[in-house]
mmCIF file of C-alpha atoms in Angstrom:
data_model
loop_
_atom_site.group_PDB
_atom_site.id
_atom_site.type_symbol
_atom_site.label_atom_id
_atom_site.label_comp_id
_atom_site.label_asym_id
_atom_site.label_seq_id
_atom_site.Cartn_x
_atom_site.Cartn_y
_atom_site.Cartn_z
ATOM 1 C CA MET A 1 -58.853 7.549 17.859
ATOM 2 C CA GLU A 2 -57.677 8.929 21.171
ATOM 3 C CA LEU A 3 -58.883 6.914 23.977
ATOM 4 C CA SER A 4 -59.244 10.520 24.802
ATOM 5 C CA ASP A 5 -62.101 11.066 21.959
ATOM 6 C CA ILE A 6 -64.078 8.044 24.588
ATOM 7 C CA ASP A 7 -64.721 10.781 27.070
ATOM 8 C CA ILE A 8 -65.616 13.598 24.940
ATOM 9 C CA ILE A 9 -67.932 11.431 23.319
ATOM 10 C CA LEU A 10 -69.300 9.708 26.930
ATOM 11 C CA ALA A 11 -69.166 13.436 28.409
ATOM 12 C CA VAL A 12 -71.775 14.205 25.389
ATOM 13 C CA GLY A 13 -73.714 12.289 25.621
ATOM 14 C CA ARG A 14 -74.818 11.979 29.564
ATOM 15 C CA SER A 15 -75.029 15.900 28.954
ATOM 16 C CA GLY A 16 -76.822 17.121 25.969
ATOM 17 C CA LYS A 17 -74.615 19.870 25.582
ATOM 18 C CA ILE A 18 -71.283 20.731 24.687
ATOM 19 C CA SER A 19 -70.122 23.068 27.004
ATOM 20 C CA GLN A 20 -71.079 21.506 30.095
ATOM 21 C CA ALA A 21 -69.410 18.691 28.590
ATOM 22 C CA ALA A 22 -66.423 20.163 28.255
ATOM 23 C CA LYS A 23 -66.521 22.700 31.374
ATOM 24 C CA GLU A 24 -66.882 18.782 32.286
ATOM 25 C CA LEU A 25 -62.791 17.380 31.505
ATOM 26 C CA ASN A 26 -61.372 21.190 31.719
ATOM 27 C CA TYR A 27 -61.224 21.789 27.735
ATOM 28 C CA ALA A 28 -62.292 24.358 25.286
ATOM 29 C CA GLN A 29 -65.559 23.993 24.048
ATOM 30 C CA SER A 30 -64.214 24.923 20.586
ATOM 31 C CA ASN A 31 -61.357 21.866 21.014
ATOM 32 C CA VAL A 32 -64.097 18.901 21.963
ATOM 33 C CA THR A 33 -66.372 20.720 18.779
ATOM 34 C CA THR A 34 -62.943 19.907 16.861
ATOM 35 C CA ARG A 35 -62.696 16.385 17.843
ATOM 36 C CA ILE A 36 -66.216 15.477 17.664
ATOM 37 C CA LYS A 37 -66.400 16.908 14.037
ATOM 38 C CA LYS A 38 -62.856 14.647 13.262
ATOM 39 C CA LEU A 39 -64.594 11.645 14.614
ATOM 40 C CA GLU A 40 -67.857 11.764 12.345
ATOM 41 C CA GLN A 41 -65.014 12.769 9.089
ATOM 42 C CA GLU A 42 -63.499 9.830 9.890
ATOM 43 C CA TYR A 43 -66.127 7.323 10.260
ATOM 44 C CA GLN A 44 -68.289 8.906 7.785
ATOM 45 C CA VAL A 45 -71.155 10.061 9.747
ATOM 46 C CA GLN A 46 -73.470 11.812 10.969
ATOM 47 C CA LEU A 47 -72.693 11.230 15.251
ATOM 48 C CA PHE A 48 -74.956 14.442 17.417
ATOM 49 C CA ASN A 49 -77.527 16.781 15.569
ATOM 50 C CA ARG A 50 -76.870 20.026 16.877
ATOM 51 C CA PHE A 51 -79.618 22.106 18.365
ATOM 52 C CA PRO A 52 -80.515 25.782 20.336
ATOM 53 C CA LYS A 53 -80.288 24.505 23.518
ATOM 54 C CA GLY A 54 -77.995 21.582 23.194
ATOM 55 C CA VAL A 55 -77.277 17.815 20.646
ATOM 56 C CA VAL A 56 -78.579 14.539 20.500
ATOM 57 C CA PRO A 57 -77.529 11.452 19.583
ATOM 58 C CA THR A 58 -78.098 9.742 16.661
ATOM 59 C CA ALA A 59 -78.617 6.850 15.401
ATOM 60 C CA LYS A 60 -75.077 6.434 14.605
ATOM 61 C CA GLY A 61 -74.275 8.550 17.977
ATOM 62 C CA GLU A 62 -75.962 6.067 20.303
ATOM 63 C CA GLN A 63 -74.268 3.296 19.306
ATOM 64 C CA PHE A 64 -70.958 4.830 18.778
ATOM 65 C CA ILE A 65 -71.991 5.710 22.961
ATOM 66 C CA ALA A 66 -72.291 2.715 23.449
ATOM 67 C CA TYR A 67 -69.487 0.567 21.587
ATOM 68 C CA ALA A 68 -67.212 4.084 23.565
ATOM 69 C CA ALA A 69 -68.466 3.068 27.008
ATOM 70 C CA ARG A 70 -68.006 -0.418 26.575
ATOM 71 C CA ILE A 71 -64.093 0.031 25.292
ATOM 72 C CA ARG A 72 -63.930 2.531 29.118
ATOM 73 C CA ASN A 73 -64.863 -0.019 31.335
ATOM 74 C CA LEU A 74 -62.984 -2.419 30.241
ATOM 75 C CA LEU A 75 -60.070 -0.451 29.707
ATOM 76 C CA HIS A 76 -61.795 0.592 34.210
ATOM 77 C CA ASP A 77 -61.116 -3.708 34.765
ATOM 78 C CA LEU A 78 -57.664 -3.951 32.404
ATOM 79 C CA GLU A 79 -56.857 -0.873 35.547
ATOM 80 C CA GLN A 80 -58.670 -2.810 38.988
ATOM 81 C CA ASP A 81 -56.939 -6.518 37.013
ATOM 82 C CA MET A 82 -53.422 -4.955 37.176
ATOM 83 C CA MET A 83 -53.416 -3.168 40.276
ATOM 84 C CA ASP A 84 -55.893 -5.914 42.414
ATOM 85 C CA PRO A 85 -52.845 -6.237 44.469
ATOM 86 C CA GLY A 86 -54.595 -10.501 45.285
ATOM 87 C CA GLU A 87 -56.243 -10.073 49.108
ATOM 88 C CA PRO A 88 -59.461 -7.914 49.637
ATOM 89 C CA SER A 89 -58.233 -4.856 50.060
ATOM 90 C CA GLY A 90 -59.325 -0.779 48.958
ATOM 91 C CA THR A 91 -62.779 -0.148 48.649
ATOM 92 C CA LEU A 92 -65.947 -2.347 48.346
ATOM 93 C CA LYS A 93 -69.061 -0.382 47.188
ATOM 94 C CA ILE A 94 -71.996 -2.600 47.598
ATOM 95 C CA GLY A 95 -75.781 -1.417 47.357
ATOM 96 C CA ILE A 96 -78.603 -2.199 49.155
ATOM 97 C CA VAL A 97 -81.659 -2.588 49.333
ATOM 98 C CA GLU A 98 -83.987 -0.664 52.840
ATOM 99 C CA THR A 99 -85.445 -4.343 53.582
ATOM 100 C CA ALA A 100 -81.959 -5.717 53.321
ATOM 101 C CA ALA A 101 -80.159 -2.742 55.495
ATOM 102 C CA SER A 102 -81.947 -3.604 57.805
ATOM 103 C CA SER A 103 -82.008 -7.197 58.462
ATOM 104 C CA ARG A 104 -79.161 -9.833 59.577
ATOM 105 C CA PHE A 105 -77.619 -8.728 56.456
ATOM 106 C CA MET A 106 -75.493 -6.086 58.488
ATOM 107 C CA GLU A 107 -74.313 -9.356 60.634
ATOM 108 C CA ILE A 108 -72.514 -10.459 58.248
ATOM 109 C CA LEU A 109 -71.203 -7.254 56.985
ATOM 110 C CA ASN A 110 -69.558 -7.097 60.163
ATOM 111 C CA GLU A 111 -67.869 -10.859 60.743
ATOM 112 C CA TYR A 112 -66.419 -9.515 56.794
ATOM 113 C CA GLN A 113 -64.909 -5.709 58.069
ATOM 114 C CA VAL A 114 -62.844 -7.961 60.955
ATOM 115 C CA THR A 115 -61.527 -10.618 59.212
ATOM 116 C CA TYR A 116 -61.148 -7.871 55.428
ATOM 117 C CA PRO A 117 -60.468 -5.160 57.491
ATOM 118 C CA LYS A 118 -58.077 -3.308 54.531
ATOM 119 C CA VAL A 119 -61.153 -3.258 52.399
ATOM 120 C CA SER A 120 -62.583 -0.081 53.481
ATOM 121 C CA ILE A 121 -67.034 -0.140 52.405
ATOM 122 C CA SER A 122 -69.589 1.609 51.297
ATOM 123 C CA LEU A 123 -72.704 1.477 51.278
ATOM 124 C CA VAL A 124 -74.999 2.364 48.528
ATOM 125 C CA ASN A 125 -78.990 2.518 50.264
ATOM 126 C CA ALA A 126 -81.778 2.176 47.393
ATOM 127 C CA THR A 127 -85.405 1.205 47.658
ATOM 128 C CA SER A 128 -85.618 1.225 43.180
ATOM 129 C CA PRO A 129 -84.542 -2.108 42.347
ATOM 130 C CA LYS A 130 -84.713 0.108 38.714
ATOM 131 C CA VAL A 131 -82.083 2.278 40.556
ATOM 132 C CA LEU A 132 -79.291 -0.585 41.689
ATOM 133 C CA ARG A 133 -79.517 -1.620 38.372
ATOM 134 C CA HIS A 134 -77.469 1.285 36.844
ATOM 135 C CA LYS A 135 -75.500 2.309 39.848
ATOM 136 C CA ILE A 136 -73.795 -1.324 38.430
ATOM 137 C CA GLN A 137 -74.136 -0.449 34.392
ATOM 138 C CA ALA A 138 -72.386 2.731 35.540
ATOM 139 C CA TYR A 139 -69.392 1.210 37.686
ATOM 140 C CA GLU A 140 -70.826 3.427 40.577
ATOM 141 C CA ILE A 141 -71.176 0.236 42.786
ATOM 142 C CA ASP A 142 -69.293 -3.378 42.452
ATOM 143 C CA GLY A 143 -72.826 -5.353 44.001
ATOM 144 C CA ALA A 144 -76.131 -4.608 44.625
ATOM 145 C CA PHE A 145 -78.833 -6.583 46.220
ATOM 146 C CA ILE A 146 -82.399 -6.633 45.097
ATOM 147 C CA SER A 147 -85.614 -7.179 46.239
ATOM 148 C CA GLY A 148 -87.945 -8.339 44.345
ATOM 149 C CA ALA A 149 -88.196 -8.705 40.379
ATOM 150 C CA CYS A 150 -85.836 -7.295 37.748
ATOM 151 C CA VAL A 151 -84.595 -7.963 34.520
ATOM 152 C CA LYS A 152 -81.346 -9.486 35.097
ATOM 153 C CA GLU A 153 -79.451 -9.430 31.225
ATOM 154 C CA GLY A 154 -76.073 -7.897 31.499
ATOM 155 C CA LEU A 155 -76.105 -9.479 35.372
ATOM 156 C CA LYS A 156 -75.558 -12.211 36.689
ATOM 157 C CA VAL A 157 -76.159 -13.707 40.179
ATOM 158 C CA GLU A 158 -74.121 -15.126 42.701
ATOM 159 C CA TYR A 159 -77.154 -15.786 45.254
ATOM 160 C CA GLU A 160 -79.919 -16.233 46.175
ATOM 161 C CA MET A 161 -82.445 -15.647 49.174
ATOM 162 C CA GLN A 162 -86.154 -16.199 49.030
ATOM 163 C CA ASP A 163 -88.278 -14.957 51.124
ATOM 164 C CA THR A 164 -91.736 -13.689 51.686
ATOM 165 C CA VAL A 165 -94.284 -11.228 52.709
ATOM 166 C CA HIS A 166 -96.995 -10.407 55.394
ATOM 167 C CA ILE A 167 -99.058 -7.620 56.087
ATOM 168 C CA ILE A 168 -97.428 -5.765 59.155
ATOM 169 C CA SER A 169 -99.493 -3.478 61.410
ATOM 170 C CA LYS A 170 -98.874 -2.214 65.797
ATOM 171 C CA ARG A 171 -100.203 -5.704 67.535
ATOM 172 C CA MET A 172 -103.157 -6.004 68.552
ATOM 173 C CA GLU A 173 -104.476 -3.456 66.470
ATOM 174 C CA THR A 174 -106.699 -2.565 63.385
ATOM 175 C CA PRO A 175 -108.240 -7.128 62.762
ATOM 176 C CA THR A 176 -107.115 -7.573 59.181
ATOM 177 C CA GLU A 177 -111.277 -8.011 58.027
ATOM 178 C CA SER A 178 -111.363 -4.248 58.957
ATOM 179 C CA LEU A 179 -108.516 -2.687 55.488
ATOM 180 C CA CYS A 180 -110.194 -0.579 54.008
ATOM 181 C CA GLN A 181 -109.943 1.642 57.084
ATOM 182 C CA VAL A 182 -106.427 1.495 56.776
ATOM 183 C CA SER A 183 -103.410 4.032 55.546
ATOM 184 C CA TRP A 184 -100.385 2.140 54.364
ATOM 185 C CA VAL A 185 -97.265 2.990 54.351
ATOM 186 C CA VAL A 186 -95.040 2.226 51.380
ATOM 187 C CA PHE A 187 -91.516 3.257 49.791
ATOM 188 C CA PRO A 188 -91.560 5.313 46.610
ATOM 189 C CA GLN A 189 -92.655 4.126 43.375
ATOM 190 C CA GLY A 190 -90.353 1.670 41.844
ATOM 191 C CA CYS A 191 -90.155 0.016 44.986
ATOM 192 C CA PRO A 192 -91.285 -3.563 45.015
ATOM 193 C CA TYR A 193 -93.053 -3.827 48.151
ATOM 194 C CA ARG A 194 -95.390 -0.886 47.133
ATOM 195 C CA GLU A 195 -96.097 -3.139 43.676
ATOM 196 C CA ILE A 196 -97.592 -5.655 45.444
ATOM 197 C CA THR A 197 -99.735 -3.434 48.085
ATOM 198 C CA GLU A 198 -101.037 -1.847 45.208
ATOM 199 C CA MET A 199 -101.832 -5.228 43.742
ATOM 200 C CA PHE A 200 -102.863 -6.565 47.100
ATOM 201 C CA LEU A 201 -105.450 -3.745 47.542
ATOM 202 C CA GLU A 202 -106.798 -3.552 43.938
ATOM 203 C CA GLU A 203 -107.146 -7.316 43.890
ATOM 204 C CA GLU A 204 -109.562 -6.617 47.027
ATOM 205 C CA GLY A 205 -110.900 -4.002 45.871
ATOM 206 C CA LEU A 206 -110.000 -1.682 48.402
ATOM 207 C CA SER A 207 -108.808 1.671 47.982
ATOM 208 C CA ALA A 208 -106.647 2.422 50.792
ATOM 209 C CA ARG A 209 -107.611 5.912 53.053
ATOM 210 C CA ASN A 210 -104.044 7.358 52.733
ATOM 211 C CA MET A 211 -100.899 6.280 50.362
ATOM 212 C CA ILE A 212 -98.147 7.716 53.282
ATOM 213 C CA GLU A 213 -94.500 7.570 50.835
ATOM 214 C CA VAL A 214 -91.349 7.787 53.050
ATOM 215 C CA SER A 215 -87.715 7.058 52.159
ATOM 216 C CA THR A 216 -86.618 4.750 55.037
ATOM 217 C CA MET A 217 -87.237 1.568 56.719
ATOM 218 C CA GLU A 218 -86.559 3.701 60.060
ATOM 219 C CA ASN A 219 -90.304 6.031 58.802
ATOM 220 C CA LEU A 220 -91.799 3.084 57.897
ATOM 221 C CA LEU A 221 -91.460 1.222 61.452
ATOM 222 C CA SER A 222 -92.339 4.079 63.189
ATOM 223 C CA CYS A 223 -95.445 4.948 61.407
ATOM 224 C CA VAL A 224 -95.990 0.767 61.496
ATOM 225 C CA GLU A 225 -95.351 1.013 65.242
ATOM 226 C CA SER A 226 -97.014 3.804 65.468
ATOM 227 C CA GLY A 227 -100.557 2.609 64.416
ATOM 228 C CA ILE A 228 -101.307 5.299 61.317
ATOM 229 C CA ALA A 229 -100.593 2.920 58.716
ATOM 230 C CA TYR A 230 -99.804 -1.120 57.978
ATOM 231 C CA THR A 231 -97.237 -2.268 55.701
ATOM 232 C CA ILE A 232 -96.409 -5.267 53.600
ATOM 233 C CA MET A 233 -92.945 -6.387 53.556
ATOM 234 C CA PRO A 234 -90.788 -9.386 54.141
ATOM 235 C CA CYS A 235 -91.450 -10.435 58.577
ATOM 236 C CA SER A 236 -87.187 -9.474 59.020
ATOM 237 C CA VAL A 237 -87.168 -6.263 58.277
ATOM 238 C CA ILE A 238 -88.365 -6.325 62.461
ATOM 239 C CA HIS A 239 -86.891 -8.668 63.866
ATOM 240 C CA LYS A 240 -84.888 -6.448 65.752
ATOM 241 C CA LYS A 241 -88.932 -6.256 67.989
ATOM 242 C CA PRO A 242 -91.183 -9.048 66.710
ATOM 243 C CA GLU A 243 -93.066 -8.132 69.777
ATOM 244 C CA VAL A 244 -94.520 -4.740 69.030
ATOM 245 C CA TYR A 245 -96.105 -6.401 65.641
ATOM 246 C CA SER A 246 -98.712 -7.961 64.477
ATOM 247 C CA VAL A 247 -98.723 -9.838 61.443
ATOM 248 C CA HIS A 248 -101.492 -11.425 59.065
ATOM 249 C CA ASP A 249 -101.244 -13.748 55.801
ATOM 250 C CA LEU A 250 -101.163 -12.305 52.040
ATOM 251 C CA ALA A 251 -102.357 -15.239 49.206
ATOM 252 C CA GLU A 252 -100.244 -17.826 47.950
ATOM 253 C CA LYS A 253 -99.650 -14.733 44.790
ATOM 254 C CA PHE A 254 -98.514 -12.241 46.345
ATOM 255 C CA THR A 255 -96.930 -13.900 49.209
ATOM 256 C CA HIS A 256 -93.381 -14.631 47.641
ATOM 257 C CA THR A 257 -89.875 -12.996 46.999
ATOM 258 C CA THR A 258 -87.275 -12.863 45.570
ATOM 259 C CA THR A 259 -84.428 -11.343 47.232
ATOM 260 C CA THR A 260 -80.727 -11.856 44.894
ATOM 261 C CA PHE A 261 -77.241 -10.045 45.168
ATOM 262 C CA VAL A 262 -76.007 -9.469 40.921
ATOM 263 C CA ARG A 263 -73.112 -8.265 39.970
ATOM 264 C CA GLY A 264 -71.976 -6.961 36.944
ATOM 265 C CA GLU A 265 -71.889 -9.862 34.377
ATOM 266 C CA ASP A 266 -68.298 -10.486 31.746
ATOM 267 C CA ARG A 267 -66.825 -7.704 34.796
ATOM 268 C CA TYR A 268 -63.984 -8.111 36.228
ATOM 269 C CA VAL A 269 -64.145 -9.417 40.243
ATOM 270 C CA SER A 270 -61.658 -8.252 43.178
ATOM 271 C CA SER A 271 -59.938 -9.947 45.582
ATOM 272 C CA ALA A 272 -62.327 -7.900 47.678
ATOM 273 C CA LEU A 273 -65.737 -8.601 45.898
ATOM 274 C CA ASP A 274 -64.821 -12.627 45.470
ATOM 275 C CA GLN A 275 -64.720 -12.896 49.413
ATOM 276 C CA PHE A 276 -67.356 -11.169 49.497
ATOM 277 C CA VAL A 277 -68.942 -13.379 48.055
ATOM 278 C CA LYS A 278 -67.818 -16.615 49.331
ATOM 279 C CA LEU A 279 -68.974 -15.814 52.520
ATOM 280 C CA LEU A 280 -72.213 -14.119 51.322
ATOM 281 C CA ASN A 281 -72.747 -17.605 49.907
ATOM 282 C CA GLN A 282 -71.265 -19.203 52.887
ATOM 283 C CA LYS A 283 -73.162 -17.787 55.367
ATOM 284 C CA CYS A 284 -76.142 -18.645 53.388
ATOM 285 C CA ILE A 285 -78.135 -15.771 55.307
ATOM 286 C CA THR A 286 -82.018 -15.429 54.970
ATOM 287 C CA PHE A 287 -82.937 -12.037 54.759
#
């Protein structure tokens, strides 16, 4: 087996089509087919089931793809380690939930950039912990802030922050006794705060008049500030203009939440990421 075979298997596994994998790798389709057959003969297993519309990994094929991904990731770490100059530089890609992006996190990010100007910071926004976890595992980002409960297998927690969530409305708007009459603004499915909202409404026997789904914190806060809807979020999201909102407490079981900064477990840590984690822990920022 050659290292290029690793890329072929991963490309075919991702796309489910030999033709698409060949195009991605700039190989002839016949070459990709031949290389797969050679691997199958070498290991005496069938890696893919062939169908008119594409290919599907067999059980052994899925195992092969998993090993191939580990090998490719190790090679990536080796390359990064050898090229690391020992001082923060290059690109630092951080995944961040909307709630953290709107908070005092930006203050520490600014301090980091001033301290380490050779680092180019790239922020990847998401509302779903599952999306951020996948991006870490796919080596698309170096680490991420994840809100709420998340599967931590394969991840290393570098920092953990406790926060509380509350019902947030426009100041002096509909009192909390009339929650059955209001609309709620939420992020798309997968957002932990949407899950809290849905559990709260179910627990209270309430049916939201209208569930407004938005994808950015700016739009969410605009809905609340204008009086269109209520939301359930950490109070940190309104720290810039707290005077325009009213905050209502939730029952104890809905109140507490956690935001963690995680990276890939057993993954190479660049100088840029290492210093970012150290600064984060030094500042002990609460979102």
